[in-house]
Short mmCIF file of C-alpha atoms in Angstrom, two decimals:
data_model
loop_
_atom_site.label_atom_id
_atom_site.label_comp_id
_atom_site.label_asym_id
_atom_site.label_seq_id
_atom_site.Cartn_x
_atom_site.Cartn_y
_atom_site.Cartn_z
CA UNK A 1 30.79 -1.11 -3.86
CA UNK A 2 27.18 -1.73 -4.77
CA UNK A 3 24.49 0.63 -4.14
CA UNK A 4 23.48 0.94 -0.54
CA UNK A 5 20.14 1.36 1.16
CA UNK A 6 20.20 3.30 4.32
CA UNK A 7 17.40 2.82 6.96
CA UNK A 8 16.39 6.00 8.98
CA UNK A 9 13.46 7.30 11.06
CA UNK A 10 11.42 9.86 9.55
CA UNK A 11 12.09 12.37 11.93
CA UNK A 12 13.84 15.76 10.75
CA UNK A 13 16.83 14.89 13.24
CA UNK A 14 17.28 11.41 12.20
CA UNK A 15 17.11 12.11 8.40
CA UNK A 16 19.65 15.16 9.05
CA UNK A 17 22.12 12.96 10.99
CA UNK A 18 21.76 9.96 8.52
CA UNK A 19 22.81 12.67 5.72
CA UNK A 20 25.40 13.89 7.53
CA UNK A 21 26.88 10.22 8.28
CA UNK A 22 26.49 9.46 4.49
CA UNK A 23 28.58 12.59 3.74
CA UNK A 24 31.16 11.38 6.00
CA UNK A 25 31.30 8.28 4.04
CA UNK A 26 31.39 10.06 0.63
CA UNK A 27 34.48 11.88 1.79
CA UNK A 28 36.23 8.24 2.00
CA UNK A 29 34.74 6.93 -1.19
CA UNK A 30 33.17 9.90 -3.45
CA UNK A 31 31.53 7.55 -6.02
CA UNK A 32 29.02 5.63 -3.48
CA UNK A 33 25.56 5.49 -4.41
CA UNK A 34 23.63 5.74 -1.29
CA UNK A 35 19.76 6.10 -0.75
CA UNK A 36 17.86 6.76 2.54
CA UNK A 37 14.66 4.63 3.02
CA UNK A 38 12.44 6.22 5.86
CA UNK A 39 11.02 3.75 8.28
CA UNK A 40 8.38 4.71 10.79
CA UNK A 41 8.91 3.08 14.31
CA UNK A 42 6.57 2.47 16.93
CA UNK A 43 8.43 5.49 18.94
CA UNK A 44 7.54 7.83 16.43
CA UNK A 45 3.81 6.67 16.01
CA UNK A 46 2.86 6.91 19.66
CA UNK A 47 3.24 10.52 20.31
CA UNK A 48 0.59 11.01 22.85
CA UNK A 49 2.07 9.28 25.62
CA UNK A 50 5.53 9.75 27.67
CA UNK A 51 8.02 7.10 26.50
CA UNK A 52 8.25 5.38 29.59
CA UNK A 53 4.58 4.54 29.45
CA UNK A 54 4.83 3.12 25.66
CA UNK A 55 6.75 0.31 26.90
CA UNK A 56 9.63 -2.19 25.62
CA UNK A 57 13.11 -1.86 24.51
CA UNK A 58 13.85 -0.91 21.20
CA UNK A 59 11.08 1.62 20.65
CA UNK A 60 13.05 3.35 17.83
CA UNK A 61 14.56 0.38 16.28
CA UNK A 62 13.06 -2.73 15.95
CA UNK A 63 11.08 -1.94 12.72
CA UNK A 64 14.56 -0.80 11.12
CA UNK A 65 16.31 -3.96 12.58
CA UNK A 66 13.40 -5.99 10.65
CA UNK A 67 14.45 -4.37 7.51
CA UNK A 68 17.89 -5.53 7.87
CA UNK A 69 17.07 -8.97 8.43
CA UNK A 70 14.64 -8.71 5.22
CA UNK A 71 17.64 -7.28 3.22
CA UNK A 72 15.47 -4.23 2.34
CA UNK A 73 18.01 -2.06 3.58
CA UNK A 74 21.80 -2.58 4.15
CA UNK A 75 22.61 -0.38 7.25
CA UNK A 76 20.95 1.48 9.64
CA UNK A 77 21.99 4.80 11.36
CA UNK A 78 20.37 5.04 14.86
CA UNK A 79 21.06 7.59 17.71
CA UNK A 80 22.94 4.94 19.97
CA UNK A 81 21.01 6.07 23.09
CA UNK A 82 17.70 4.41 21.37
CA UNK A 83 19.61 1.18 20.79
CA UNK A 84 18.93 -1.56 23.43
CA UNK A 85 22.38 -3.23 24.91
CA UNK A 86 21.79 -6.11 23.38
CA UNK A 87 21.71 -6.55 19.32
CA UNK A 88 19.60 -9.68 17.81
CA UNK A 89 21.86 -12.45 16.64
CA UNK A 90 22.80 -11.65 13.05
CA UNK A 91 23.43 -8.03 13.41
CA UNK A 92 26.20 -5.79 14.48
CA UNK A 93 27.51 -2.22 15.13
CA UNK A 94 29.52 -1.70 11.97
CA UNK A 95 31.21 1.39 13.50
CA UNK A 96 30.67 4.22 16.05
CA UNK A 97 31.71 7.49 14.55
CA UNK A 98 32.89 10.73 16.27
CA UNK A 99 30.56 11.62 18.93
CA UNK A 100 28.61 15.03 19.23
CA UNK A 101 28.24 17.11 22.62
CA UNK A 102 26.98 14.28 24.98
CA UNK A 103 25.35 16.45 27.66
CA UNK A 104 21.89 18.03 27.93
CA UNK A 105 20.87 21.54 26.84
CA UNK A 106 18.68 23.66 29.20
CA UNK A 107 16.96 26.36 27.55
CA UNK A 108 14.45 28.72 29.52
CA UNK A 109 12.33 31.45 28.81
CA UNK A 110 14.31 34.85 29.42
CA UNK A 111 17.42 32.61 29.83
CA UNK A 112 16.86 32.35 33.47
CA UNK A 113 19.53 30.25 35.02
CA UNK A 114 18.40 26.78 36.27
CA UNK A 115 19.29 27.73 40.07
CA UNK A 116 17.35 30.92 39.88
CA UNK A 117 13.94 29.46 38.45
CA UNK A 118 11.14 30.45 41.01
CA UNK A 119 9.73 27.49 43.16
CA UNK A 120 6.84 25.95 41.09
CA UNK A 121 8.36 26.41 37.72
CA UNK A 122 7.73 23.83 35.06
CA UNK A 123 10.59 22.13 33.18
CA UNK A 124 9.43 20.13 30.29
CA UNK A 125 11.14 16.61 29.55
CA UNK A 126 10.23 13.29 28.17
CA UNK A 127 13.20 11.77 29.94
CA UNK A 128 12.75 10.04 33.40
CA UNK A 129 16.53 10.52 33.82
CA UNK A 130 16.40 14.20 33.48
CA UNK A 131 13.49 14.71 35.62
CA UNK A 132 14.76 12.71 38.44
CA UNK A 133 18.10 14.27 38.58
CA UNK A 134 16.24 17.96 38.30
CA UNK A 135 14.15 16.85 41.13
CA UNK A 136 16.91 15.71 43.33
CA UNK A 137 18.76 19.04 43.11
CA UNK A 138 15.50 21.15 42.76
CA UNK A 139 12.62 19.39 44.60
CA UNK A 140 10.41 22.56 44.62
CA UNK A 141 10.30 22.59 40.56
CA UNK A 142 7.62 20.61 38.60
CA UNK A 143 8.65 18.09 35.72
CA UNK A 144 5.95 17.94 33.14
CA UNK A 145 6.50 15.51 30.29
CA UNK A 146 6.89 16.57 26.59
CA UNK A 147 7.15 15.01 23.14
CA UNK A 148 7.54 15.94 19.62
CA UNK A 149 10.66 16.87 17.65
CA UNK A 150 13.04 19.80 18.57
CA UNK A 151 10.86 22.75 16.60
CA UNK A 152 7.74 21.52 18.39
CA UNK A 153 9.13 21.64 21.84
CA UNK A 154 10.74 24.80 21.27
CA UNK A 155 7.33 26.20 20.25
CA UNK A 156 5.60 24.46 23.31
CA UNK A 157 8.14 26.38 25.46
CA UNK A 158 7.08 29.69 24.00
CA UNK A 159 3.35 29.09 23.77
CA UNK A 160 2.42 26.80 26.78
CA UNK A 161 3.03 26.74 30.52
CA UNK A 162 6.53 25.60 30.40
CA UNK A 163 9.50 27.70 32.11
CA UNK A 164 12.25 25.76 30.44
CA UNK A 165 12.73 22.54 28.59
CA UNK A 166 15.69 20.16 28.38
CA UNK A 167 16.80 18.62 25.26
CA UNK A 168 20.02 16.66 24.18
CA UNK A 169 22.63 19.11 22.76
CA UNK A 170 23.71 16.75 19.99
CA UNK A 171 20.22 16.94 18.25
CA UNK A 172 20.16 20.77 18.61
CA UNK A 173 23.88 20.79 17.17
CA UNK A 174 23.15 18.44 14.32
CA UNK A 175 20.10 20.37 13.25
CA UNK A 176 22.03 23.65 12.81
CA UNK A 177 20.70 25.47 15.88
CA UNK A 178 22.89 28.31 17.30
CA UNK A 179 24.39 28.37 20.98
CA UNK A 180 22.39 31.44 21.45
CA UNK A 181 19.54 29.62 21.87
CA UNK A 182 20.75 27.43 24.92
CA UNK A 183 20.76 28.85 28.40
CA UNK A 184 23.16 26.37 29.73
CA UNK A 185 24.92 23.02 28.61
CA UNK A 186 24.53 20.89 31.70
CA UNK A 187 27.79 18.92 32.70
CA UNK A 188 27.73 15.46 34.15
CA UNK A 189 28.04 17.11 37.74
CA UNK A 190 24.48 18.76 37.10
CA UNK A 191 22.97 15.97 34.90
CA UNK A 192 24.39 12.54 34.26
CA UNK A 193 23.83 12.09 30.34
CA UNK A 194 21.89 9.23 28.74
CA UNK A 195 23.86 5.96 27.70
CA UNK A 196 25.43 6.60 24.48
CA UNK A 197 23.91 10.16 24.19
CA UNK A 198 25.49 12.44 21.23
CA UNK A 199 26.81 9.08 19.60
CA UNK A 200 25.79 7.31 16.70
CA UNK A 201 25.38 3.45 16.08
CA UNK A 202 25.81 2.19 12.59
CA UNK A 203 24.32 -1.27 12.50
CA UNK A 204 24.39 -3.57 9.70
CA UNK A 205 24.42 -7.48 9.01
CA UNK A 206 27.19 -9.25 10.79
CA UNK A 207 28.34 -11.11 7.53
CA UNK A 208 28.43 -7.94 5.54
CA UNK A 209 32.43 -8.01 5.38
CA UNK A 210 32.44 -5.58 2.41
CA UNK A 211 30.02 -2.96 4.06
CA UNK A 212 31.83 -3.28 7.54
CA UNK A 213 35.34 -2.76 6.03
CA UNK A 214 33.90 0.38 4.43
CA UNK A 215 32.35 1.55 7.91
CA UNK A 216 35.64 0.85 9.66
CA UNK A 217 37.27 3.62 7.80
CA UNK A 218 34.87 6.14 9.73
CA UNK A 219 35.02 4.40 13.08
CA UNK A 220 36.21 6.34 16.25
CA UNK A 221 37.75 3.59 18.52
CA UNK A 222 37.95 6.08 21.62
CA UNK A 223 34.30 6.74 21.36
CA UNK A 224 33.71 3.02 20.76
CA UNK A 225 35.29 2.36 23.85
CA UNK A 226 33.44 4.95 25.90
CA UNK A 227 30.21 3.81 24.75
CA UNK A 228 30.81 0.25 25.34
CA UNK A 229 31.46 1.12 28.74
CA UNK A 230 28.07 2.77 29.01
CA UNK A 231 26.32 0.11 27.37
CA UNK A 232 27.85 -2.53 29.51
CA UNK A 233 26.47 -0.81 32.56
CA UNK A 234 22.93 -0.47 30.68
CA UNK A 235 22.93 -4.16 30.09
CA UNK A 236 24.29 -5.32 33.66
CA UNK A 237 21.70 -3.06 35.47
CA UNK A 238 18.83 -4.23 33.17
CA UNK A 239 18.11 -0.81 32.36
CA UNK A 240 15.31 0.55 30.22
CA UNK A 241 13.08 3.72 29.75
CA UNK A 242 11.29 2.89 32.61
CA UNK A 243 14.27 3.51 34.58
CA UNK A 244 16.21 6.60 35.22
CA UNK A 245 19.43 5.39 34.58
CA UNK A 246 22.45 7.53 33.07
CA UNK A 247 26.18 6.50 32.34
CA UNK A 248 28.86 8.62 30.73
CA UNK A 249 32.58 7.60 30.03
CA UNK A 250 35.62 9.26 28.70
CA UNK A 251 38.92 8.15 27.76
CA UNK A 252 42.29 9.73 28.80
CA UNK A 253 45.43 9.68 26.41
CA UNK A 254 46.93 6.62 28.06
CA UNK A 255 43.70 4.50 27.43
CA UNK A 256 42.07 4.81 30.88
CA UNK A 257 38.38 4.88 30.80
CA UNK A 258 36.56 6.96 33.61
CA UNK A 259 33.07 5.82 34.00
CA UNK A 260 30.06 7.31 36.08
CA UNK A 261 27.00 5.24 36.45
CA UNK A 262 23.58 6.62 37.91
CA UNK A 263 20.57 5.09 38.88
CA UNK A 264 17.63 7.03 40.57
CA UNK A 265 14.01 6.79 41.71
CA UNK A 266 11.87 8.49 39.50
CA UNK A 267 10.63 11.02 42.27
CA UNK A 268 14.69 11.84 42.73
CA UNK A 269 14.67 11.06 46.28
CA UNK A 270 16.79 7.72 45.84
CA UNK A 271 20.23 8.21 43.95
CA UNK A 272 22.86 5.46 43.56
CA UNK A 273 25.98 7.11 41.59
CA UNK A 274 29.62 5.59 41.45
CA UNK A 275 32.65 6.78 39.16
CA UNK A 276 35.32 4.09 38.64
CA UNK A 277 38.63 3.97 36.52
CA UNK A 278 40.37 1.32 34.27
CA UNK A 279 41.52 0.36 31.31
CA UNK A 280 39.12 -2.16 30.34
CA UNK A 281 35.76 -0.65 29.58
CA UNK A 282 33.81 -3.54 30.04
CA UNK A 283 35.55 -4.63 33.44
CA UNK A 284 34.98 -0.53 34.76
CA UNK A 285 31.39 -0.73 33.82
CA UNK A 286 30.65 -4.19 35.57
CA UNK A 287 32.47 -2.90 38.74
CA UNK A 288 30.15 0.27 38.71
CA UNK A 289 27.27 -2.13 38.31
CA UNK A 290 28.18 -4.57 41.04
CA UNK A 291 28.97 -1.49 43.48
CA UNK A 292 25.51 0.18 42.88
CA UNK A 293 23.70 -3.41 43.09
CA UNK A 294 25.26 -3.72 46.39
CA UNK A 295 24.07 -0.61 47.56
CA UNK A 296 20.51 -1.55 46.63
CA UNK A 297 19.89 0.17 43.09
CA UNK A 298 18.71 -3.15 41.54
CA UNK A 299 15.64 -2.67 43.81
CA UNK A 300 14.59 0.41 42.13
CA UNK A 301 14.87 -1.21 38.78
CA UNK A 302 13.24 -4.27 39.61
CA UNK A 303 10.23 -2.37 40.71
CA UNK A 304 10.03 -0.05 38.20
CA UNK A 305 10.46 -3.02 35.46
CA UNK A 306 7.84 -5.02 37.21
CA UNK A 307 5.33 -1.91 37.24
CA UNK A 308 5.53 -1.95 33.53
CA UNK A 309 5.47 -5.74 32.51
#
């Protein structure tokens, strides 16, 4: 196998999860020669704005994809929730490895439970999806946007006027944070996760058969089927970072996929949610999207996308 160049964002989390995946590959083929190339994306450069205000899809992947096309890297290791539902022609997901905890982690000062926060308490999140779901259940809380890596957000929780923050559990786990720091992991009944949250997508050129054969050795087919349902829903609903959209799929032992899709207004006052089951992940997700569109969810999406275009 030739030397491989891996493209990764420069953040601590991106580099950590890239190294963890490389270690996985080396368990399969110990003599692999792999180098990480750090790449700064638009989403990394713009830190003074809420993600939904930066605009466009692929904020954390476009620059990396360009390097794949230029043959300056061989593969890219993405957090799958950052990857748009449609890949550019000529690129593919060579594999989807094992999934980390897909849920959100709620971290509060003094470990105050979410349902015991006093009215007016401030929760920090950069996610419209998280904010809308919290406001729907707890309309007397305040959502305040927060950006930065995990360390930065935890520091802001301690030093600024936040009473709690919400982070992806997967990031905390991959960075080695103890469960002790987490007040609660929020299940899908409390907070439907982001599309693909906790999963990695390993992107490469579609014609790189040698590399794809290697990547398939660490491919998790069950996880791939689940995130296929989630990403199909994202595509069908024309979701973006301007839209509070969530989706979570699980697979049972007999191959049945259970998928829940969610669309909300940013203020949490409108909610469209549906759960369906079936053997075909694409068909299940398309059924959910059709039901939500018939209920009127597409009007929220069109209005939010039009407002940012």
